[in-house]
Short mmCIF file of C-alpha atoms and ligand atoms in Angstrom, two decimals:
data_model
loop_
_atom_site.label_atom_id
_atom_site.label_comp_id
_atom_site.label_asym_id
_atom_site.label_seq_id
_atom_site.Cartn_x
_atom_site.Cartn_y
_atom_site.Cartn_z
CA MET A 1 0.00 0.00 0.00
CA ILE A 2 1.26 3.46 -0.86
CA LYS A 3 1.89 5.53 2.25
CA LYS A 4 0.24 8.90 1.86
CA ASN A 5 1.90 12.01 3.15
CA PHE A 6 -0.48 14.16 5.11
CA THR A 7 0.40 17.77 5.63
CA LYS A 8 -0.44 19.62 8.79
CA THR A 9 -3.55 21.79 8.59
CA PRO A 10 -3.18 25.58 8.88
CA LEU A 11 -4.76 25.30 12.35
CA ASP A 12 -1.43 24.67 14.14
CA ASN A 13 0.22 27.82 12.80
CA TRP A 14 -2.91 29.88 13.23
CA ILE A 15 -3.25 28.83 16.86
CA ASN A 16 0.48 29.32 17.46
CA HIS A 17 0.06 32.87 16.21
CA LYS A 18 -3.13 33.43 18.23
CA ILE A 19 -1.54 32.41 21.51
CA GLY A 20 1.36 34.82 20.93
CA SER A 21 3.95 32.07 21.08
CA ALA A 22 7.60 33.06 20.62
CA SER A 23 8.36 29.66 19.09
CA ALA A 24 8.12 28.98 15.36
CA PHE A 25 6.03 25.87 16.07
CA LEU A 26 3.07 25.22 18.31
CA THR A 27 3.89 23.20 21.42
CA ARG A 28 1.58 21.60 23.98
CA GLN A 29 3.36 23.45 26.76
CA ALA A 30 2.81 26.90 25.20
CA LEU A 31 -0.81 26.00 24.54
CA ALA A 32 -1.36 24.82 28.14
CA GLU A 33 0.13 28.02 29.55
CA TYR A 34 -2.08 30.11 27.26
CA GLN A 35 -5.19 28.08 28.11
CA LEU A 36 -4.65 28.47 31.86
CA ARG A 37 -4.25 32.23 31.46
CA LYS A 38 -7.37 32.45 29.28
CA LEU A 39 -9.40 30.28 31.65
CA GLN A 40 -8.48 32.60 34.52
CA GLU A 41 -9.44 35.65 32.44
CA THR A 42 -12.72 34.11 31.26
CA ILE A 43 -13.75 33.02 34.72
CA ASP A 44 -12.88 36.43 36.19
CA TRP A 45 -14.73 38.20 33.34
CA ALA A 46 -17.83 36.06 33.79
CA TYR A 47 -17.79 36.38 37.59
CA GLN A 48 -17.50 40.17 37.35
CA HIS A 49 -19.99 40.79 34.56
CA SER A 50 -22.59 38.00 34.41
CA PRO A 51 -25.23 37.90 37.18
CA PHE A 52 -25.65 34.17 36.56
CA TYR A 53 -21.96 33.31 36.91
CA HIS A 54 -21.55 35.68 39.87
CA ALA A 55 -24.05 33.52 41.74
CA HIS A 56 -23.03 30.21 40.12
CA LEU A 57 -19.26 30.32 40.70
CA PRO A 58 -17.69 30.20 44.17
CA GLU A 59 -16.41 33.41 45.71
CA GLY A 60 -12.75 34.17 44.93
CA VAL A 61 -12.93 31.73 42.02
CA LYS A 62 -10.03 33.25 40.09
CA LYS A 63 -7.56 32.43 42.87
CA LYS A 64 -8.76 28.82 42.96
CA LEU A 65 -7.55 28.14 39.43
CA ASN A 66 -3.81 27.47 39.62
CA CYS A 67 -3.54 24.69 37.08
CA LEU A 68 -5.76 23.34 34.29
CA ALA A 69 -6.88 20.39 36.45
CA ASP A 70 -8.35 22.84 38.99
CA LEU A 71 -11.11 23.63 36.52
CA SER A 72 -12.77 20.33 37.44
CA GLN A 73 -13.69 21.81 40.83
CA LEU A 74 -16.02 24.34 39.25
CA PRO A 75 -19.73 23.63 38.64
CA PHE A 76 -21.05 22.75 35.19
CA THR A 77 -23.21 24.96 33.01
CA THR A 78 -26.13 22.98 31.59
CA THR A 79 -28.74 23.29 28.87
CA SER A 80 -31.29 23.97 31.59
CA HIS A 81 -29.22 26.97 32.82
CA LEU A 82 -29.15 28.28 29.26
CA GLU A 83 -32.88 27.84 28.83
CA LYS A 84 -33.85 29.43 32.12
CA GLN A 85 -31.15 32.02 32.72
CA GLY A 86 -29.60 32.75 29.34
CA LEU A 87 -30.01 36.48 29.62
CA GLN A 88 -28.30 36.52 33.04
CA MET A 89 -25.26 34.90 31.45
CA LEU A 90 -24.60 37.99 29.35
CA CYS A 91 -21.40 39.85 30.21
CA VAL A 92 -22.09 42.89 28.02
CA SER A 93 -25.09 45.17 27.48
CA GLN A 94 -27.71 43.91 25.04
CA GLY A 95 -26.80 46.84 22.79
CA GLU A 96 -23.41 45.22 22.18
CA ILE A 97 -25.01 41.99 20.98
CA GLN A 98 -24.96 41.64 17.23
CA ARG A 99 -26.56 38.26 16.83
CA VAL A 100 -28.98 36.15 18.88
CA VAL A 101 -29.44 32.51 17.92
CA THR A 102 -32.54 30.76 19.20
CA LEU A 103 -32.40 26.98 19.40
CA VAL A 104 -35.52 24.95 20.00
CA THR A 105 -34.55 22.07 22.24
CA SER A 106 -36.06 18.88 23.47
CA GLY A 107 -35.12 19.98 26.99
CA THR A 108 -37.41 19.65 29.96
CA THR A 109 -38.06 23.35 30.53
CA GLY A 110 -39.93 23.82 27.26
CA GLN A 111 -38.06 27.08 26.70
CA PRO A 112 -35.70 27.65 23.78
CA LYS A 113 -31.97 28.20 24.25
CA ARG A 114 -30.72 31.61 23.22
CA LEU A 115 -27.09 32.32 22.45
CA TYR A 116 -25.77 35.86 22.27
CA PHE A 117 -22.77 36.97 20.22
CA THR A 118 -20.98 40.31 19.93
CA ARG A 119 -19.38 41.47 16.69
CA GLU A 120 -15.98 40.28 18.03
CA ASP A 121 -17.44 36.88 18.92
CA GLN A 122 -18.74 36.53 15.35
CA GLU A 123 -15.34 37.52 14.00
CA LEU A 124 -13.74 34.66 15.96
CA THR A 125 -16.05 32.24 14.14
CA ILE A 126 -15.28 33.69 10.70
CA ASP A 127 -11.57 33.47 11.47
CA PHE A 128 -11.89 29.79 12.42
CA PHE A 129 -14.05 29.01 9.37
CA CYS A 130 -11.44 30.63 7.16
CA GLN A 131 -8.69 28.36 8.54
CA ALA A 132 -10.89 25.26 8.59
CA MET A 133 -12.19 25.73 5.04
CA SER A 134 -8.70 26.19 3.69
CA ILE A 135 -8.14 22.47 4.43
CA LEU A 136 -10.53 21.57 1.61
CA THR A 137 -10.90 24.80 -0.38
CA LYS A 138 -8.58 26.99 -2.38
CA ALA A 139 -8.91 30.36 -4.10
CA GLY A 140 -11.13 30.15 -7.16
CA ASP A 141 -13.26 27.25 -5.88
CA TYR A 142 -17.04 27.47 -6.11
CA VAL A 143 -18.49 26.48 -2.75
CA ALA A 144 -22.19 25.68 -2.44
CA ILE A 145 -23.42 26.39 1.09
CA LEU A 146 -26.40 24.22 1.94
CA LEU A 147 -26.77 25.58 5.46
CA PRO A 148 -29.03 28.38 6.77
CA CYS A 149 -27.76 31.50 5.00
CA GLU A 150 -30.61 33.97 4.89
CA ARG A 151 -30.00 36.03 8.01
CA GLN A 152 -27.00 38.19 8.60
CA GLY A 153 -24.69 36.42 11.03
CA SER A 154 -26.24 32.98 10.35
CA VAL A 155 -23.87 30.05 10.01
CA GLY A 156 -23.99 30.13 6.20
CA ASP A 157 -23.52 33.87 6.13
CA LEU A 158 -20.39 33.68 8.35
CA LEU A 159 -19.08 30.81 6.25
CA ALA A 160 -19.56 32.87 3.08
CA SER A 161 -17.54 35.73 4.63
CA ALA A 162 -14.76 33.28 5.49
CA LEU A 163 -14.73 31.84 1.96
CA GLU A 164 -14.49 35.29 0.40
CA ARG A 165 -11.37 35.91 2.49
CA LEU A 166 -9.92 32.71 1.04
CA GLY A 167 -10.62 33.95 -2.48
CA ALA A 168 -13.25 31.26 -3.05
CA GLN A 169 -16.70 31.97 -4.45
CA PRO A 170 -19.49 31.15 -1.97
CA ILE A 171 -22.87 30.16 -3.41
CA LYS A 172 -25.47 30.67 -0.70
CA GLN A 173 -28.14 28.08 -1.40
CA GLY A 174 -29.51 27.51 2.10
CA ILE A 175 -30.87 24.24 3.48
CA ILE A 176 -32.47 21.90 0.94
CA HIS A 177 -36.20 22.25 0.43
CA ASP A 178 -36.35 20.54 -2.93
CA LEU A 179 -33.80 17.94 -4.03
CA GLU A 180 -34.37 18.50 -7.75
CA GLU A 181 -33.95 22.26 -7.48
CA THR A 182 -30.77 21.94 -5.40
CA LEU A 183 -29.25 19.44 -7.79
CA GLN A 184 -30.00 21.62 -10.81
CA LYS A 185 -28.31 24.55 -9.13
CA LEU A 186 -25.23 22.45 -8.39
CA ILE A 187 -25.08 21.48 -12.06
CA VAL A 188 -25.55 25.04 -13.30
CA THR A 189 -23.04 26.63 -10.90
CA GLN A 190 -20.55 23.75 -11.27
CA ALA A 191 -19.81 24.00 -7.55
CA ASN A 192 -16.77 21.89 -6.71
CA VAL A 193 -17.07 22.09 -2.92
CA LEU A 194 -20.23 21.51 -0.91
CA VAL A 195 -21.03 22.24 2.72
CA GLY A 196 -24.18 20.74 4.19
CA ILE A 197 -26.05 18.78 6.84
CA PRO A 198 -25.24 15.05 6.77
CA ILE A 199 -28.74 13.60 6.36
CA GLN A 200 -29.59 16.19 3.71
CA MET A 201 -26.38 15.48 1.79
CA LEU A 202 -27.20 11.76 1.88
CA ALA A 203 -30.67 12.42 0.46
CA LEU A 204 -29.16 14.60 -2.25
CA ALA A 205 -26.61 11.91 -3.13
CA LYS A 206 -29.27 9.18 -3.30
CA PHE A 207 -31.50 11.39 -5.42
CA TYR A 208 -28.58 12.05 -7.75
CA GLU A 209 -27.89 8.33 -7.97
CA ALA A 210 -31.54 7.60 -8.72
CA SER A 211 -32.29 10.19 -11.32
CA HIS A 212 -29.37 12.17 -12.58
CA LYS A 213 -26.40 9.89 -12.62
CA GLN A 214 -25.36 11.14 -16.05
CA ALA A 215 -25.58 14.82 -15.20
CA PRO A 216 -22.16 16.40 -14.89
CA LEU A 217 -21.33 17.44 -11.35
CA ALA A 218 -18.04 19.15 -10.61
CA LEU A 219 -17.99 18.19 -6.93
CA LYS A 220 -14.64 17.18 -5.47
CA ARG A 221 -14.96 17.68 -1.72
CA ILE A 222 -17.84 17.84 0.77
CA LEU A 223 -17.89 19.15 4.31
CA LEU A 224 -20.53 17.75 6.64
CA SER A 225 -21.57 19.92 9.53
CA THR A 226 -24.09 20.64 12.31
CA ASP A 227 -25.08 17.14 13.42
CA TYR A 228 -23.42 13.93 14.55
CA VAL A 229 -22.67 11.73 11.61
CA SER A 230 -22.60 7.98 11.23
CA GLU A 231 -19.87 6.23 9.28
CA ALA A 232 -22.60 4.85 7.02
CA ILE A 233 -23.58 8.34 5.91
CA ILE A 234 -19.97 9.37 5.23
CA GLN A 235 -19.30 6.24 3.17
CA GLU A 236 -22.50 6.49 1.15
CA ILE A 237 -22.09 10.17 0.27
CA GLY A 238 -18.45 9.68 -0.70
CA ARG A 239 -19.24 6.59 -2.79
CA ILE A 240 -22.19 8.03 -4.70
CA LEU A 241 -20.78 11.49 -5.38
CA ASN A 242 -17.21 10.26 -5.77
CA CYS A 243 -15.95 12.96 -3.39
CA GLU A 244 -13.64 13.22 -0.43
CA VAL A 245 -15.89 13.80 2.58
CA PHE A 246 -14.66 15.91 5.49
CA ASP A 247 -16.45 16.12 8.78
CA HIS A 248 -16.75 19.22 10.92
CA TYR A 249 -17.89 19.28 14.53
CA GLY A 250 -19.93 22.39 15.10
CA MET A 251 -22.21 23.62 17.84
CA THR A 252 -23.91 26.98 18.18
CA GLU A 253 -23.11 27.17 21.89
CA MET A 254 -19.40 26.94 21.10
CA GLY A 255 -19.48 29.64 18.45
CA LEU A 256 -20.46 27.22 15.67
CA GLY A 257 -17.00 25.82 14.92
CA VAL A 258 -15.38 23.31 17.26
CA GLY A 259 -13.07 21.12 15.20
CA ILE A 260 -12.41 19.73 11.74
CA GLU A 261 -10.77 16.69 10.17
CA CYS A 262 -7.49 16.89 8.31
CA CYS A 263 -6.85 14.88 5.12
CA ALA A 264 -6.00 11.81 7.22
CA HIS A 265 -9.60 11.75 8.51
CA GLN A 266 -8.60 10.67 12.01
CA GLY A 267 -10.62 12.86 14.34
CA TYR A 268 -11.56 16.50 14.61
CA HIS A 269 -8.59 18.82 15.12
CA MET A 270 -9.68 21.15 17.86
CA ARG A 271 -9.97 24.89 17.94
CA GLU A 272 -7.87 24.99 21.09
CA ALA A 273 -7.09 28.71 21.28
CA ASP A 274 -10.82 29.41 21.68
CA LEU A 275 -12.12 26.35 23.48
CA TYR A 276 -10.96 24.25 26.41
CA LEU A 277 -12.15 20.65 26.33
CA GLU A 278 -12.86 18.14 29.09
CA VAL A 279 -14.38 14.66 28.86
CA ILE A 280 -16.49 13.60 31.82
CA ASP A 281 -18.42 10.58 33.02
CA PRO A 282 -22.03 11.60 32.24
CA GLN A 283 -23.27 9.89 35.41
CA THR A 284 -20.74 11.00 38.03
CA GLY A 285 -19.50 14.22 36.41
CA ARG A 286 -15.87 13.18 37.05
CA ASN A 287 -13.17 13.88 34.48
CA LEU A 288 -12.17 10.79 32.50
CA PRO A 289 -8.66 9.72 31.46
CA LEU A 290 -7.43 10.29 27.92
CA GLY A 291 -9.04 7.96 25.41
CA GLN A 292 -12.18 7.08 27.37
CA VAL A 293 -15.59 7.86 25.91
CA GLY A 294 -17.66 10.34 27.87
CA GLU A 295 -19.60 13.57 27.57
CA LEU A 296 -17.76 16.51 26.00
CA VAL A 297 -17.60 19.63 28.18
CA PHE A 298 -16.29 22.94 26.86
CA THR A 299 -15.21 26.26 28.31
CA THR A 300 -14.95 29.20 25.93
CA LEU A 301 -11.61 31.02 26.17
CA THR A 302 -12.15 34.09 24.01
CA ARG A 303 -15.88 34.89 24.01
CA LYS A 304 -16.92 38.21 25.48
CA GLY A 305 -20.73 38.43 25.09
CA MET A 306 -21.74 35.13 26.61
CA PRO A 307 -18.83 33.01 27.78
CA LEU A 308 -19.75 29.47 28.81
CA ILE A 309 -17.89 27.72 31.60
CA ARG A 310 -17.84 23.91 31.72
CA TYR A 311 -20.81 23.62 29.37
CA ARG A 312 -22.17 20.08 29.10
CA THR A 313 -22.79 19.40 25.42
CA GLY A 314 -24.66 16.10 25.65
CA ASP A 315 -22.35 14.79 22.91
CA LEU A 316 -20.52 11.53 23.54
CA SER A 317 -16.98 11.08 22.25
CA ARG A 318 -13.37 10.80 23.39
CA ILE A 319 -10.00 12.45 22.97
CA LEU A 320 -8.02 10.24 20.59
CA PRO A 321 -4.74 8.99 22.03
CA GLY A 322 -1.60 8.88 19.88
CA ASN A 323 -0.56 11.10 17.01
CA CYS A 324 -2.32 12.05 13.81
CA PRO A 325 -0.35 11.20 10.63
CA CYS A 326 -0.44 14.92 9.78
CA GLY A 327 1.75 15.66 12.80
CA THR A 328 -0.54 18.14 14.54
CA VAL A 329 0.01 18.84 18.22
CA LEU A 330 -3.67 19.74 18.62
CA GLN A 331 -6.03 17.49 20.51
CA ARG A 332 -8.23 15.34 18.34
CA ILE A 333 -11.66 14.13 19.23
CA ASP A 334 -13.26 11.08 17.75
CA THR A 335 -16.24 11.52 15.43
CA ILE A 336 -19.41 12.31 17.37
CA ARG A 337 -21.35 9.10 17.01
CA SER A 338 -24.27 9.86 19.28
CA ARG A 339 -25.79 12.25 21.73
CA LYS A 340 -26.47 11.44 25.34
CA VAL A 341 -30.03 12.65 24.98
CA GLY A 342 -30.49 10.17 22.16
CA CYS A 343 -30.09 7.05 24.35
CA ILE A 344 -33.50 5.42 24.62
CA SER A 345 -34.30 2.60 27.03
CA LEU A 346 -35.33 -0.74 25.58
CA GLY A 347 -35.68 -2.31 29.01
CA GLU A 348 -33.32 -2.84 31.90
CA ASN A 349 -29.72 -1.84 31.10
CA ASN A 350 -30.49 -1.87 27.41
CA PHE A 351 -30.26 1.26 25.28
CA LEU A 352 -30.81 2.16 21.64
CA THR A 353 -29.34 5.23 19.91
CA MET A 354 -30.32 7.08 16.76
CA ALA A 355 -26.76 6.53 15.53
CA GLU A 356 -27.26 2.74 15.59
CA LEU A 357 -30.46 3.07 13.56
CA ASP A 358 -28.70 5.43 11.12
CA GLU A 359 -25.88 2.94 10.57
CA LYS A 360 -28.30 0.18 9.61
CA LEU A 361 -31.17 1.97 7.89
CA LEU A 362 -29.61 4.78 5.88
CA VAL A 363 -27.53 2.41 3.75
CA LEU A 364 -30.65 0.63 2.50
CA PRO A 365 -31.33 1.44 -1.16
CA GLY A 366 -33.70 4.33 -1.75
CA ILE A 367 -34.08 5.29 1.93
CA ILE A 368 -33.43 9.00 2.29
CA ASP A 369 -34.59 9.49 5.87
CA PHE A 370 -36.59 7.88 8.62
CA THR A 371 -38.24 8.67 11.92
CA ALA A 372 -38.13 6.44 14.96
CA THR A 373 -40.70 6.67 17.72
CA ILE A 374 -40.73 4.73 20.96
CA SER A 375 -43.73 4.30 23.21
CA TYR A 376 -44.32 2.10 26.20
CA ASP A 377 -47.47 0.30 27.21
CA ALA A 378 -48.02 -1.88 30.28
CA VAL A 379 -46.29 -4.90 28.74
CA PHE A 380 -44.37 -3.92 25.62
CA ILE A 381 -41.97 -1.39 24.24
CA LEU A 382 -43.21 -0.27 20.84
CA LEU A 383 -40.70 0.87 18.22
CA HIS A 384 -42.30 2.49 15.19
CA ILE A 385 -40.04 3.20 12.22
CA GLN A 386 -41.24 5.26 9.27
CA LEU A 387 -38.91 5.03 6.29
CA PHE A 388 -39.00 7.64 3.55
CA LEU A 389 -38.31 6.38 0.05
CA LEU A 390 -38.03 8.41 -3.12
CA THR A 391 -41.04 7.69 -5.32
CA ASP A 392 -39.12 7.26 -8.53
CA TYR A 393 -36.32 5.26 -7.00
CA SER A 394 -35.95 2.15 -9.07
CA THR A 395 -35.36 -0.11 -6.09
CA ILE A 396 -38.52 0.90 -4.23
CA ASP A 397 -40.26 -2.29 -5.27
CA SER A 398 -37.35 -4.50 -4.43
CA LEU A 399 -36.91 -3.35 -0.84
CA LYS A 400 -38.94 -5.62 1.37
CA LYS A 401 -40.04 -4.95 4.92
CA SER A 402 -38.53 -8.26 5.95
CA ALA A 403 -35.12 -6.87 4.91
CA VAL A 404 -35.66 -3.88 7.19
CA TYR A 405 -36.61 -6.12 10.13
CA ASP A 406 -33.51 -8.19 9.40
CA VAL A 407 -31.13 -5.24 9.66
CA LEU A 408 -32.91 -3.89 12.73
CA GLU A 409 -32.47 -7.23 14.46
CA ARG A 410 -28.72 -6.95 13.92
CA ILE A 411 -28.66 -4.11 16.47
CA ASP A 412 -27.63 -5.60 19.82
CA SER A 413 -30.16 -3.74 21.96
CA ILE A 414 -33.05 -4.68 19.65
CA ARG A 415 -31.98 -8.32 19.60
CA LEU A 416 -31.80 -8.35 23.42
CA ALA A 417 -35.23 -6.73 23.78
CA ASN A 418 -36.60 -9.29 21.31
CA ASP A 419 -35.03 -12.17 23.25
CA ARG A 420 -36.66 -10.81 26.39
CA ARG A 421 -39.98 -10.66 24.46
CA GLN A 422 -40.36 -7.00 25.42
CA LEU A 423 -40.30 -5.37 22.00
CA LYS A 424 -42.86 -4.88 19.24
CA MET A 425 -41.68 -3.27 16.01
CA LYS A 426 -43.69 -1.67 13.24
CA VAL A 427 -42.03 -0.67 9.99
CA GLU A 428 -43.78 1.60 7.51
CA PHE A 429 -42.71 2.76 4.04
CA LEU A 430 -43.65 6.27 2.98
CA SER A 431 -43.13 7.29 -0.60
CA VAL A 432 -42.01 10.88 -1.11
CA GLY A 433 -41.27 13.18 -4.03
CA THR A 434 -38.29 15.44 -4.65
CA GLU A 435 -39.82 18.21 -2.57
CA PHE A 436 -39.19 16.03 0.47
CA SER A 437 -36.15 17.07 2.36
CA PRO A 438 -34.85 15.62 5.61
CA LYS A 439 -35.17 17.85 8.63
CA SER A 440 -32.21 20.06 9.32
CA SER A 441 -32.58 19.87 13.11
CA LYS A 442 -30.66 17.38 15.22
CA ARG A 443 -31.78 13.81 14.75
CA ALA A 444 -33.23 11.90 17.70
CA ILE A 445 -35.54 9.02 18.56
CA GLN A 446 -38.86 10.49 19.66
CA VAL A 447 -40.42 9.17 22.85
CA LEU A 448 -44.21 9.21 23.01
CA VAL A 449 -45.49 9.78 26.51
CA GLN A 450 -48.86 8.15 26.97
ZN1 ZN B 1 -4.33 15.40 11.29
#
């Protein structure tokens, strides 16, 4: 096998410059010293200026932080805090806020999360996008943005600004509402780079495979963003569109950009000058050793409007041990395979995740999306799967429900629940036209409360 040479991403040099290092190369030691200083500044800033953090953090908190490990003594910030007390987290006047992002959540409070960003906070995101996009984009490229673009300061709008700085040509298409229309636009514009939401990109690829295989697409590289992504989705998109697929880990709470893969595709390379990462045991809240899977917790290091301290993301992953072939010194986190909130009980000590369903169902021919709903009656757990198939997909007649049950029964938790005679499954096929487009919000198994 030919050994490929992977070059370091621009992130190392960018971060080395950002932290004001005197060395020509980024080192872990310089980064750790910078991060400790920034954590102290952030915590002091939040304690002084945010009514929430003034009450939430212990008195004299700045003096308590003498090394990075000391951060683990501080309390977490949770989704519930954001929902209930978001405005009290602000460290600046509302007049200094340039952008407010409202996220509808499945949280228990029923209130949306609101994130507040100043102009400088937005600039940090553009700066990161510029570096991250340069891994897969060069000057002169045509980049179709299939993310929300319409509003000023939206993710697609910031991405477009970053691409212009790179000398690339952004094409703001927005999220897909009609597969046919989107595909036509890709053909007309001859976009060679695409940025979009995983499940939507999969639907687009399958639609292309079904109906337009001969149409000339100029696509070379695709960046997936905004939701966890299963390996099945990455493989399918890459195979059908014959593109290199890069994965980006983004989250509004963390200023949209968190980390991106390099050409070796071995974990997200982290935006470590702006974010400090911890991995904790979701049950006990204790920090976990390197390499163990747990919940990702972030502290912002450079945000002024609404810094977040030890924010629990609900995302499950791990810091990858060892070195990336590209030679980066940045931490790498494994692909986000599932969200904590997505673990659904199928009986005692038995859990099912949306990611497991994705892995098995989305590779079936013609399936462009599905919903999964769980309900519980006195005796049984009921799993209802609705699969969406493209009407004109040639394989629609050949896909049998028995094949779907077969792949579902290959999931360990489903097999166990079946063995225990606790589970009833119902599979439904729904035929949809090109106007169907998978939801752009985060994917999750729905639980029906009866
Ligand atoms: Zn790398």
